[in-house]
mmCIF file of C-alpha atoms in Angstrom:
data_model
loop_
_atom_site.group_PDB
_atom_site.id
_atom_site.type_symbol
_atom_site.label_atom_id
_atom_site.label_comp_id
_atom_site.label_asym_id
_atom_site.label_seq_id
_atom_site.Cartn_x
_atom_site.Cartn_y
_atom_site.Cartn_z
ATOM 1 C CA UNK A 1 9.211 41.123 -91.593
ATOM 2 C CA UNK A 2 6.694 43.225 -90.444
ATOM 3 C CA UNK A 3 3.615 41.183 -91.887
ATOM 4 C CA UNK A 4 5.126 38.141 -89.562
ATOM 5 C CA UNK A 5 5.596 40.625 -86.718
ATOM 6 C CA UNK A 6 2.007 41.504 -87.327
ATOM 7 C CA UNK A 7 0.661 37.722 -87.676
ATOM 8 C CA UNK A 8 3.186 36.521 -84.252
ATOM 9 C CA UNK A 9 1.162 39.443 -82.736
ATOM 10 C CA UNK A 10 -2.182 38.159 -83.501
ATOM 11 C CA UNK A 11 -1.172 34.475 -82.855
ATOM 12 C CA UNK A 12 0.076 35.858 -79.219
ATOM 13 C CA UNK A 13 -3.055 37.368 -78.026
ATOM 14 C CA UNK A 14 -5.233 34.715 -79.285
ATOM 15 C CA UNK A 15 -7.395 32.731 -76.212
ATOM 16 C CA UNK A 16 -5.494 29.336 -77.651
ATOM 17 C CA UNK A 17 -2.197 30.297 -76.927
ATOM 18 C CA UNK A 18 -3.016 32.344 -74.168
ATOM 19 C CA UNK A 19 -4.501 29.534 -72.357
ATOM 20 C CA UNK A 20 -1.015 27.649 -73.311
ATOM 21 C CA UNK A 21 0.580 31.000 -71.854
ATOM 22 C CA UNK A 22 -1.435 30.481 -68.249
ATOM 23 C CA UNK A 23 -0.733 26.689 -68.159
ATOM 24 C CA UNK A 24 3.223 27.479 -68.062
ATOM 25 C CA UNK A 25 3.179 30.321 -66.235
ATOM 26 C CA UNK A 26 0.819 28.529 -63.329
ATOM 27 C CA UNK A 27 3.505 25.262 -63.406
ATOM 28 C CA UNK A 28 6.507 27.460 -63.105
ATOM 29 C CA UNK A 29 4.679 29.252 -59.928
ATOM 30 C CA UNK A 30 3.875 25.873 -58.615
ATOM 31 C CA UNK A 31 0.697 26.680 -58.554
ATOM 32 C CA UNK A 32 -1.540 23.512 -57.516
ATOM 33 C CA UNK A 33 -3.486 24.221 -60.556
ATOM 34 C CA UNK A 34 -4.315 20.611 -62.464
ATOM 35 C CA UNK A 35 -6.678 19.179 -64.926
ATOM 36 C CA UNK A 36 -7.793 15.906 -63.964
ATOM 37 C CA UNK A 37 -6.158 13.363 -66.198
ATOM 38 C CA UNK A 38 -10.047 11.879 -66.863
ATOM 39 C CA UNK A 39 -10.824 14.990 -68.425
ATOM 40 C CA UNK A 40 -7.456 15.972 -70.299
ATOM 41 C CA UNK A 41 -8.195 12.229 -72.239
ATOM 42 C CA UNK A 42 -11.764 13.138 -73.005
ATOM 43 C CA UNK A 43 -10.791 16.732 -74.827
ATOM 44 C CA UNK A 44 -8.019 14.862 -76.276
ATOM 45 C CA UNK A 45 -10.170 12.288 -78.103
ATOM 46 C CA UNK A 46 -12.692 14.746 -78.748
ATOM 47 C CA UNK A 47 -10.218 16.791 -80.419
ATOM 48 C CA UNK A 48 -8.742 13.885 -82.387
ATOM 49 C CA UNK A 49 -12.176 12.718 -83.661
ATOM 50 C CA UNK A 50 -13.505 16.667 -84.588
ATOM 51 C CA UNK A 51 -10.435 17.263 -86.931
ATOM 52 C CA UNK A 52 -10.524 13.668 -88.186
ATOM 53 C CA UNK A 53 -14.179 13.997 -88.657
ATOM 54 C CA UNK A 54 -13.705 17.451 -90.354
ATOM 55 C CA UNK A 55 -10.566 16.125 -92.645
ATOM 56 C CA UNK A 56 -12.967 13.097 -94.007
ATOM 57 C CA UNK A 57 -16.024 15.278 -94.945
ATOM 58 C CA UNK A 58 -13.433 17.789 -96.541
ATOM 59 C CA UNK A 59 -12.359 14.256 -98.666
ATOM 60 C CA UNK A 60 -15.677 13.497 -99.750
ATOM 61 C CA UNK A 61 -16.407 16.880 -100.715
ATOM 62 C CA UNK A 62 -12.601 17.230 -102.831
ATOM 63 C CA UNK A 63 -12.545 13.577 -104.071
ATOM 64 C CA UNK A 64 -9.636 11.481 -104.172
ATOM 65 C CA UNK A 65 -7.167 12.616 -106.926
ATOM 66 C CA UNK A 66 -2.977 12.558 -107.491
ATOM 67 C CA UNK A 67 -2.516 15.223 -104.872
ATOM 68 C CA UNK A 68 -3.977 13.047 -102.058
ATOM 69 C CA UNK A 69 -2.237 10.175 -103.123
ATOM 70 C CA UNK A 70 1.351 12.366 -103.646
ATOM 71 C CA UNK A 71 0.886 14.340 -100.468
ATOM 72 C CA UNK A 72 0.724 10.542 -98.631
ATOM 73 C CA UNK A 73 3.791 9.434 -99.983
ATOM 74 C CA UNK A 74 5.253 12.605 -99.350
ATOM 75 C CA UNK A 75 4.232 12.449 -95.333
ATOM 76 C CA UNK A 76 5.778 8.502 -95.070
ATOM 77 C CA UNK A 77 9.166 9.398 -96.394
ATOM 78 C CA UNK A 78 9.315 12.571 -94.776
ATOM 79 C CA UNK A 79 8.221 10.581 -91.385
ATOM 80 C CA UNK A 80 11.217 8.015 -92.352
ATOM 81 C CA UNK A 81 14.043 11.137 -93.085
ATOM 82 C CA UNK A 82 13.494 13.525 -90.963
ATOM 83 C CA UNK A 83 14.846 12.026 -88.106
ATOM 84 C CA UNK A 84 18.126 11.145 -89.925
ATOM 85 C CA UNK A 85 18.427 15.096 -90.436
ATOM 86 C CA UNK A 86 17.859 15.739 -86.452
ATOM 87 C CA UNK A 87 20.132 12.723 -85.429
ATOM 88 C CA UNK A 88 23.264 14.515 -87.510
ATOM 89 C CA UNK A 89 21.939 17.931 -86.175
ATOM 90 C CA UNK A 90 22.149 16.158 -82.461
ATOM 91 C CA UNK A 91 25.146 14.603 -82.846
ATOM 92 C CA UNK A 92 26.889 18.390 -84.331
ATOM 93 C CA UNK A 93 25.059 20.212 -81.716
ATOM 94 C CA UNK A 94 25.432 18.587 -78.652
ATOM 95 C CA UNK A 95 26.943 15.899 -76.535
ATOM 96 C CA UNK A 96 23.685 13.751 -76.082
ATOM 97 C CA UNK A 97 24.620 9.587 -76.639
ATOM 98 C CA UNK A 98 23.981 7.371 -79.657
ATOM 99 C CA UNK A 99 20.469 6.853 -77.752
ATOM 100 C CA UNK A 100 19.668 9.763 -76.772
ATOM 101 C CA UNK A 101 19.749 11.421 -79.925
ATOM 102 C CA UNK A 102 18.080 8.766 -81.592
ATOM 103 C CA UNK A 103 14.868 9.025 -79.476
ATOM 104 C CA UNK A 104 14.918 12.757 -79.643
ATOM 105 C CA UNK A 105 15.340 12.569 -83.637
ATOM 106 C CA UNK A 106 12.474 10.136 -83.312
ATOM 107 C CA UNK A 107 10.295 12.602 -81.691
ATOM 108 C CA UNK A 108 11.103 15.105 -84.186
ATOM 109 C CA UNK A 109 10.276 12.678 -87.449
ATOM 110 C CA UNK A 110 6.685 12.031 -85.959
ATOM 111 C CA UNK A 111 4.242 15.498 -85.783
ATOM 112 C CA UNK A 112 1.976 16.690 -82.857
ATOM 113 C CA UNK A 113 -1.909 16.820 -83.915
ATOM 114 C CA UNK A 114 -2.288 19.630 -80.865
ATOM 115 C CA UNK A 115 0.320 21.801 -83.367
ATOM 116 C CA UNK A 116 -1.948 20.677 -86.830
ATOM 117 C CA UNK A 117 -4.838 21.537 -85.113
ATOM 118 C CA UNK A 118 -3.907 25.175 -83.603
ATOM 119 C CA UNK A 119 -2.170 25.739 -87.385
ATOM 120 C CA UNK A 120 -5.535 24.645 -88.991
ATOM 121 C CA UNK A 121 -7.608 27.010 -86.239
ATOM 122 C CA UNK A 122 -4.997 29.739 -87.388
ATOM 123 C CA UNK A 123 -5.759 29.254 -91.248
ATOM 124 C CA UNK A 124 -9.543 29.231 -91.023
ATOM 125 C CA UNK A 125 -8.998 32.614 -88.414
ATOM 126 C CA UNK A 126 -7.848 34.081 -91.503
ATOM 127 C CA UNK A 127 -10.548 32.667 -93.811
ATOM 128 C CA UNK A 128 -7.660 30.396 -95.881
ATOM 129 C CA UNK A 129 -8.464 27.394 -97.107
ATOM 130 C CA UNK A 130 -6.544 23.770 -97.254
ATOM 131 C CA UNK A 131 -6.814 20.410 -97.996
ATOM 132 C CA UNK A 132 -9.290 18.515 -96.239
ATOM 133 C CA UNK A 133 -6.724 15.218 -96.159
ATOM 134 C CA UNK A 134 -4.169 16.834 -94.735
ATOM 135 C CA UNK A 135 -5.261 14.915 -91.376
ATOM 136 C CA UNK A 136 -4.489 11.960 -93.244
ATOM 137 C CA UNK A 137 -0.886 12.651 -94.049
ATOM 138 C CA UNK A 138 -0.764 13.780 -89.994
ATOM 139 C CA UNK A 139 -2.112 10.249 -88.895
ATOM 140 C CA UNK A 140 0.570 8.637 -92.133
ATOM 141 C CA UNK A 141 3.456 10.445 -89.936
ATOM 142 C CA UNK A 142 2.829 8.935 -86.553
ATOM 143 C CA UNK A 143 4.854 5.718 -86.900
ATOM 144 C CA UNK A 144 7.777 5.765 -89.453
ATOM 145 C CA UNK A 145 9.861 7.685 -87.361
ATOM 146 C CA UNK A 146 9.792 5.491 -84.730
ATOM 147 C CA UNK A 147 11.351 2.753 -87.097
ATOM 148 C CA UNK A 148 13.978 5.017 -88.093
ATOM 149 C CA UNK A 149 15.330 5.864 -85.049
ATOM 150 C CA UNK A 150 15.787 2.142 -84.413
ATOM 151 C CA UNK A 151 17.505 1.783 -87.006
ATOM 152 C CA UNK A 152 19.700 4.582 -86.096
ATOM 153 C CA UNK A 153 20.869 3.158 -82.823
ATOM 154 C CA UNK A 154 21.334 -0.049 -84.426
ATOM 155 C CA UNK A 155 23.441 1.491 -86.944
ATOM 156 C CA UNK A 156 25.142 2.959 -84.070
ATOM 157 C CA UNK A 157 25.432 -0.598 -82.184
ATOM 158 C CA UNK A 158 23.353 0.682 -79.467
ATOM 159 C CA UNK A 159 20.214 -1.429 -77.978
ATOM 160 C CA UNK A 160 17.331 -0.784 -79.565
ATOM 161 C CA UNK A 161 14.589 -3.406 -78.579
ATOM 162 C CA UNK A 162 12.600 -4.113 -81.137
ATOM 163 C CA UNK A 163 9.412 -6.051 -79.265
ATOM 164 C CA UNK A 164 7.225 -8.549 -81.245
ATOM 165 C CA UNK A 165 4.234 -6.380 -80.434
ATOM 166 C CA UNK A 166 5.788 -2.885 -80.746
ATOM 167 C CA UNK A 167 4.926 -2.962 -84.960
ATOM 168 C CA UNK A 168 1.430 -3.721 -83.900
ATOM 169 C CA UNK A 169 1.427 -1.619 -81.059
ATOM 170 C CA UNK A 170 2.403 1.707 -83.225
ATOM 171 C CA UNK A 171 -0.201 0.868 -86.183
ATOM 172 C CA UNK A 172 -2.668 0.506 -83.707
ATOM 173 C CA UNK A 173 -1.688 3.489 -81.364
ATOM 174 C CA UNK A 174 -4.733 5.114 -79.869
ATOM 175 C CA UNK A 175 -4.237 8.579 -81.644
ATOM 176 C CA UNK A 176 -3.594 6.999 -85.139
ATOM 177 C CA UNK A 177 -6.788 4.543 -85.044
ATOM 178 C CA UNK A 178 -9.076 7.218 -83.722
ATOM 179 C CA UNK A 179 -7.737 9.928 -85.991
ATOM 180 C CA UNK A 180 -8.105 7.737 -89.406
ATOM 181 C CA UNK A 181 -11.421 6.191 -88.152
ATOM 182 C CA UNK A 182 -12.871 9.587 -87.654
ATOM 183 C CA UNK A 183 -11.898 10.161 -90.945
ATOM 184 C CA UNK A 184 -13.445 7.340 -92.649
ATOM 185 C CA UNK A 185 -16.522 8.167 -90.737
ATOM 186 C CA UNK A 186 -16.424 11.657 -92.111
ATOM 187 C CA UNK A 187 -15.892 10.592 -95.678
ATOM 188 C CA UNK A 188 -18.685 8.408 -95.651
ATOM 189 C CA UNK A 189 -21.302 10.204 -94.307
ATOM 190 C CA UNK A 190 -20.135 13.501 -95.939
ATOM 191 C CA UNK A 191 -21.661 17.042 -95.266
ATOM 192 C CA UNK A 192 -24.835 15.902 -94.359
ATOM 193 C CA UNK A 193 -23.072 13.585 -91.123
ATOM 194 C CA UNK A 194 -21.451 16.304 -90.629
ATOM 195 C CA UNK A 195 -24.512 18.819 -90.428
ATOM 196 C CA UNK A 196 -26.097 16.188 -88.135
ATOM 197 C CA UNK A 197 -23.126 16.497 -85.228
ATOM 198 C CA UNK A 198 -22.303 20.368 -86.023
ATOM 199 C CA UNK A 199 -23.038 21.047 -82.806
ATOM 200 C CA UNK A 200 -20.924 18.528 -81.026
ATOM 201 C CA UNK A 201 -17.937 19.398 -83.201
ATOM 202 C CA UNK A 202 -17.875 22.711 -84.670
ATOM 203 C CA UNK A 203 -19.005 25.214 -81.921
ATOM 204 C CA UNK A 204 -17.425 23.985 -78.944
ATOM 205 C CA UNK A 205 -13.774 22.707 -80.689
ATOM 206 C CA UNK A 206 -12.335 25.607 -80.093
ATOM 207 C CA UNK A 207 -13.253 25.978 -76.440
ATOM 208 C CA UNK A 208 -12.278 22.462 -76.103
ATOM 209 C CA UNK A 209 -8.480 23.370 -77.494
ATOM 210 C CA UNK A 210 -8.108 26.396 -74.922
ATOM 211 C CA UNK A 211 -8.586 23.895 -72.177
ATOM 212 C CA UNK A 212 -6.539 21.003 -73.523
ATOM 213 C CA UNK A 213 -3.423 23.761 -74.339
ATOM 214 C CA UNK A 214 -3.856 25.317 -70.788
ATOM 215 C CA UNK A 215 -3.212 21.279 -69.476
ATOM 216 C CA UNK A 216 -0.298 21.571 -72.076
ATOM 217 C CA UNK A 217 0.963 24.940 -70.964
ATOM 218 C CA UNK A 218 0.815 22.792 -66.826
ATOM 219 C CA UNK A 219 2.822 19.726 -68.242
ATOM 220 C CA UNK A 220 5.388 21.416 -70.287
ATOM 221 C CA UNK A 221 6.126 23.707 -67.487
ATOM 222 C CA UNK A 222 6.559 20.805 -65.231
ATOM 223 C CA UNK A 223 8.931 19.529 -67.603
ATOM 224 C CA UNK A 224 11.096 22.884 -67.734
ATOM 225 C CA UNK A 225 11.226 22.779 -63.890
ATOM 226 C CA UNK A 226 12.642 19.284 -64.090
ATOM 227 C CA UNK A 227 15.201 19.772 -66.558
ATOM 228 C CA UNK A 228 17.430 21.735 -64.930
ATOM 229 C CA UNK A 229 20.796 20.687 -65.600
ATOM 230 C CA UNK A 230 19.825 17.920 -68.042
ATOM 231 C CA UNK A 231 19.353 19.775 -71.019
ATOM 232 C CA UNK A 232 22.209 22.015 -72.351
ATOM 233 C CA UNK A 233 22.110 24.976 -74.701
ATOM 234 C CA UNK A 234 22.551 23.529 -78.081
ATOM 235 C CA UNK A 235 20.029 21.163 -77.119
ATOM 236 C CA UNK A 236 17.711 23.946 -76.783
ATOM 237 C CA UNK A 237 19.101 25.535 -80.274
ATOM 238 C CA UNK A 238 18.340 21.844 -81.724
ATOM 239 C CA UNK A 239 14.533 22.329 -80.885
ATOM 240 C CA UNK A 240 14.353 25.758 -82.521
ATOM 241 C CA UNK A 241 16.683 25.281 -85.682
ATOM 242 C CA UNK A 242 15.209 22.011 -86.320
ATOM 243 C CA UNK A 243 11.909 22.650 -86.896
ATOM 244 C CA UNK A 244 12.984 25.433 -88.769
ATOM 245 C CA UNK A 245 14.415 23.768 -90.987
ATOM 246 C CA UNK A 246 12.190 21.027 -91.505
ATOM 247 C CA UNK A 247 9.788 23.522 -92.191
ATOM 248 C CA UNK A 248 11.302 24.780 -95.050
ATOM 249 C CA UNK A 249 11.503 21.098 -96.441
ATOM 250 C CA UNK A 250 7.964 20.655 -96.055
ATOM 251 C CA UNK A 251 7.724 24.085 -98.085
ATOM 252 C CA UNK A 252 9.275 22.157 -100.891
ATOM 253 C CA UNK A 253 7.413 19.622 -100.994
ATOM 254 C CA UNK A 254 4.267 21.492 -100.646
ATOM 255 C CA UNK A 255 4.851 23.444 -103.550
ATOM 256 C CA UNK A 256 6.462 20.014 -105.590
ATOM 257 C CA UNK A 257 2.999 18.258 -104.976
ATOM 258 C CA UNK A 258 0.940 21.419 -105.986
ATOM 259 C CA UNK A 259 -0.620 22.223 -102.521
ATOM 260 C CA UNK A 260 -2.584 25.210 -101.852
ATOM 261 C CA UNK A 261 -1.315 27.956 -99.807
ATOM 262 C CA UNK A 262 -3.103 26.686 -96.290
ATOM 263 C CA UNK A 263 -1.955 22.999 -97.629
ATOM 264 C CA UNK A 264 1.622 24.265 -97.916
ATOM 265 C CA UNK A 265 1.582 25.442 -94.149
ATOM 266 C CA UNK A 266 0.211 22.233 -92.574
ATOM 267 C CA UNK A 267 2.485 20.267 -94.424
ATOM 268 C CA UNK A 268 5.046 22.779 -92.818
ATOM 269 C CA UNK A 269 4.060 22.560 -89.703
ATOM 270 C CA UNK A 270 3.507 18.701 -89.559
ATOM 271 C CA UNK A 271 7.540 18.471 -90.672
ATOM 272 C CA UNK A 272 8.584 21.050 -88.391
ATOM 273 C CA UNK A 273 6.111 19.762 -85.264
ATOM 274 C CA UNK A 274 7.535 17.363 -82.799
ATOM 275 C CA UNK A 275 5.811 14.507 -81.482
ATOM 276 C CA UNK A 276 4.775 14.201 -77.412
ATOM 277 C CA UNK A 277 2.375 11.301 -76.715
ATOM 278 C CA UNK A 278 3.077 8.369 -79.420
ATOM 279 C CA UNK A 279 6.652 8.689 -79.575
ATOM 280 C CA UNK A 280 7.440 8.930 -75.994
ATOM 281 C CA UNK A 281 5.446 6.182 -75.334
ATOM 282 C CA UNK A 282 7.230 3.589 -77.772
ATOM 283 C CA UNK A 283 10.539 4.652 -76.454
ATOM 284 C CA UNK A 284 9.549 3.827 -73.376
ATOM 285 C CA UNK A 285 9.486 0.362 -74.703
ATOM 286 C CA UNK A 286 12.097 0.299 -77.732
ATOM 287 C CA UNK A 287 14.987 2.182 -76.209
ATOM 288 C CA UNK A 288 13.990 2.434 -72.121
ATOM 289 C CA UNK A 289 17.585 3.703 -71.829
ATOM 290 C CA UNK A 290 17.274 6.823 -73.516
ATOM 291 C CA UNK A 291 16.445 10.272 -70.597
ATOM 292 C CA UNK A 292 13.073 11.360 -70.890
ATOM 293 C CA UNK A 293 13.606 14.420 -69.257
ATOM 294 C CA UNK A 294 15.736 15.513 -72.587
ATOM 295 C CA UNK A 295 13.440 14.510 -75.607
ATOM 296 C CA UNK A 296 10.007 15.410 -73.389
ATOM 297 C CA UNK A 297 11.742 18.779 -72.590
ATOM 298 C CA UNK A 298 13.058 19.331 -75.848
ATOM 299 C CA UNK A 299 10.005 18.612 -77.630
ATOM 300 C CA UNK A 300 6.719 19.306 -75.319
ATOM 301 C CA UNK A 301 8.908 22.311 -73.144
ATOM 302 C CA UNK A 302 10.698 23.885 -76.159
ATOM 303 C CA UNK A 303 9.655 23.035 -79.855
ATOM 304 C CA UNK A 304 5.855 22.864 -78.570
ATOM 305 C CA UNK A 305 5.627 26.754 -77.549
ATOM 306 C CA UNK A 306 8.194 28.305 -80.423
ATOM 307 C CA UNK A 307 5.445 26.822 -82.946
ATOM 308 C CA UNK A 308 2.491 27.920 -81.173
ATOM 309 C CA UNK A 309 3.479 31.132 -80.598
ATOM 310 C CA UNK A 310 6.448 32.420 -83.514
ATOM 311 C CA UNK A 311 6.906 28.934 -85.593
ATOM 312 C CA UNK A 312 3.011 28.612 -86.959
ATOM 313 C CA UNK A 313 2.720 32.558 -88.273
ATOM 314 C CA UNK A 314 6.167 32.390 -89.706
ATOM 315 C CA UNK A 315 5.713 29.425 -92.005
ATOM 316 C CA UNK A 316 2.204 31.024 -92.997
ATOM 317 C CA UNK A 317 3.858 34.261 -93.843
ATOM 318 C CA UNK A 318 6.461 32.605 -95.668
ATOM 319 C CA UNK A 319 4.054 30.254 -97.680
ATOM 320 C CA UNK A 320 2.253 33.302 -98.933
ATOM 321 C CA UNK A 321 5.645 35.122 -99.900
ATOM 322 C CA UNK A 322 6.724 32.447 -101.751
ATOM 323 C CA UNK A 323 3.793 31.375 -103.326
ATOM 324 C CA UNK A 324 2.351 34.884 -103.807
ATOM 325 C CA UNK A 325 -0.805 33.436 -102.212
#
């Protein structure tokens, strides 16, 4: 207990969640602090291509073997379950509709790449090492949950709308085809690519994340301030037991597949990490009756912070107890 203590501690007083820490604390002032929405797109592709970049080189260094190809598999049919695990846990928990839960389940099926990328930031902080690929199986988890939730409220004879173009539209989501392009492009040029662009992608990243968490920290405190009312407590208990315990599934399976220790945690945190730009954006368009001031709140206002701040030192700590790593 008191090694997690210790690593929460650390995490806490670090300038990336700090700068997370001022975002929410400035929205919940009202402060008219903003970040232009220009520049919070620009860090956010930068940051999408650096760790993309990063994961491909890491590739071409490791080689493709059975662990790359298990730990895919793995991240599709976790993508495709986990949501049926948060729609029971919704529907036990709290009052929300057919709908409702669905989309929320959906958001928690699919993984945030701002979470993968402060866990990886974490792990090299403390000089452990992980697979390189691991951004793969992030970019593998995008989608599938999406489907599943449709198929929940269709199981549920609600109205999910499944559009002609919405397939298409998830495969070639923004995030997803810069995220696996970046990685191609890092696999093929290797270590010496990446020595070329060091500069543009190694020294600045992390300055880069501070800003894009402190526009994180503004929206998610936004979000809080509008949810008054709308969200009830064992909503809020949903977006801190759930990752929880999908964390612990993705310790599982880490140690089924043969993962190192740092491998272990990201494939914790991508199962116990809820999604807040793809997924709200296809139910938007598949089920435009379901409240986005519940699944935004739950997952950018709630499930967002607990992993930045207690979720991402606890699975570490826990993947080095169990493993002995």
């Amino acid at each position: 207990m008191s090694e997690i203590l210790s690593l929460a501690g650390a995490n806490l007083i670090s300038p990336i969640i700090l700068s997370f820490a001022l975002g929410l604390i400035a929205a919940l002032a009202r402060s008219d602090l903003t970040i232009p929405e220009a520049v919070a797109k620009g860090m956010s592709i930068y940051l999408l291509f650096a760790i993309g970049f990063k994961g491909g080189v890491a590739v071409s260094a490791h080689g493709i073997d059975q662990t790359l190809v298990l730990s895919l598999v793995a991240g599709l049919i976790l993508s495709f379950t986990l949501p049926v695990l948060a729609f029971g846990l919704l529907r036990a928990m709290t009052g929300l509709s057919t709908i409702d839960a669905a989309a929320v389940a959906a958001h928690y099926g699919s993984v945030s790449i701002v979470t993968f990328v402060a866990a990886t930031s974490v792990l090299n902080g403390r000089m452990i090492s992980s697979e390189g690929y691991m951004v793969a199986v992030a970019a593998v988890m995008e989608a599938p949950a999406i489907l599943s939730a449709l198929w929940l409220v269709a199981r549920g004879g609600g109205g999910a709308r499944m559009e002609p173009g919405l397939i298409r539209e998830l495969l070639l989501n923004g995030s997803i085809v810069l995220l696996v392009g970046a990685f191609f492009i890092g696999a093929i040029t290797g270590e010496q690519g990446l020595a070329d662009i060091s500069a543009f992608i190694v020294a600045p990243f992390k300055g880069v994340l501070c800003l894009f968490l402190l526009d994180m920290g503004l929206i998610a405190g936004r979000g809080l301030r509008q949810s008054k009312g709308v969200v009830s407590l064992g909503a809020v208990g949903f977006a801190i037991a759930m990752p929880l315990a999908s964390a612990m599934i993705g310790l599982g399976v880490g140690m089924l597949i043969g993962l190192s220790v740092g491998g272990i945690v990201l494939m914790m945190v991508l199962c116990a990490s809820a999604s807040y730009i793809a997924v709200p954006a296809a139910m938007r368009v598949a089920l435009p009756e379901a409240n986005p001031a519940v699944y935004l709140t739950l997952s950018l206002g709630v499930t967002f912070p607990f992993n930045l701040t207690l979720g991402i030192p606890l699975y570490l700590a826990i993947a080095q107890t169990v493993t002995g790593g």
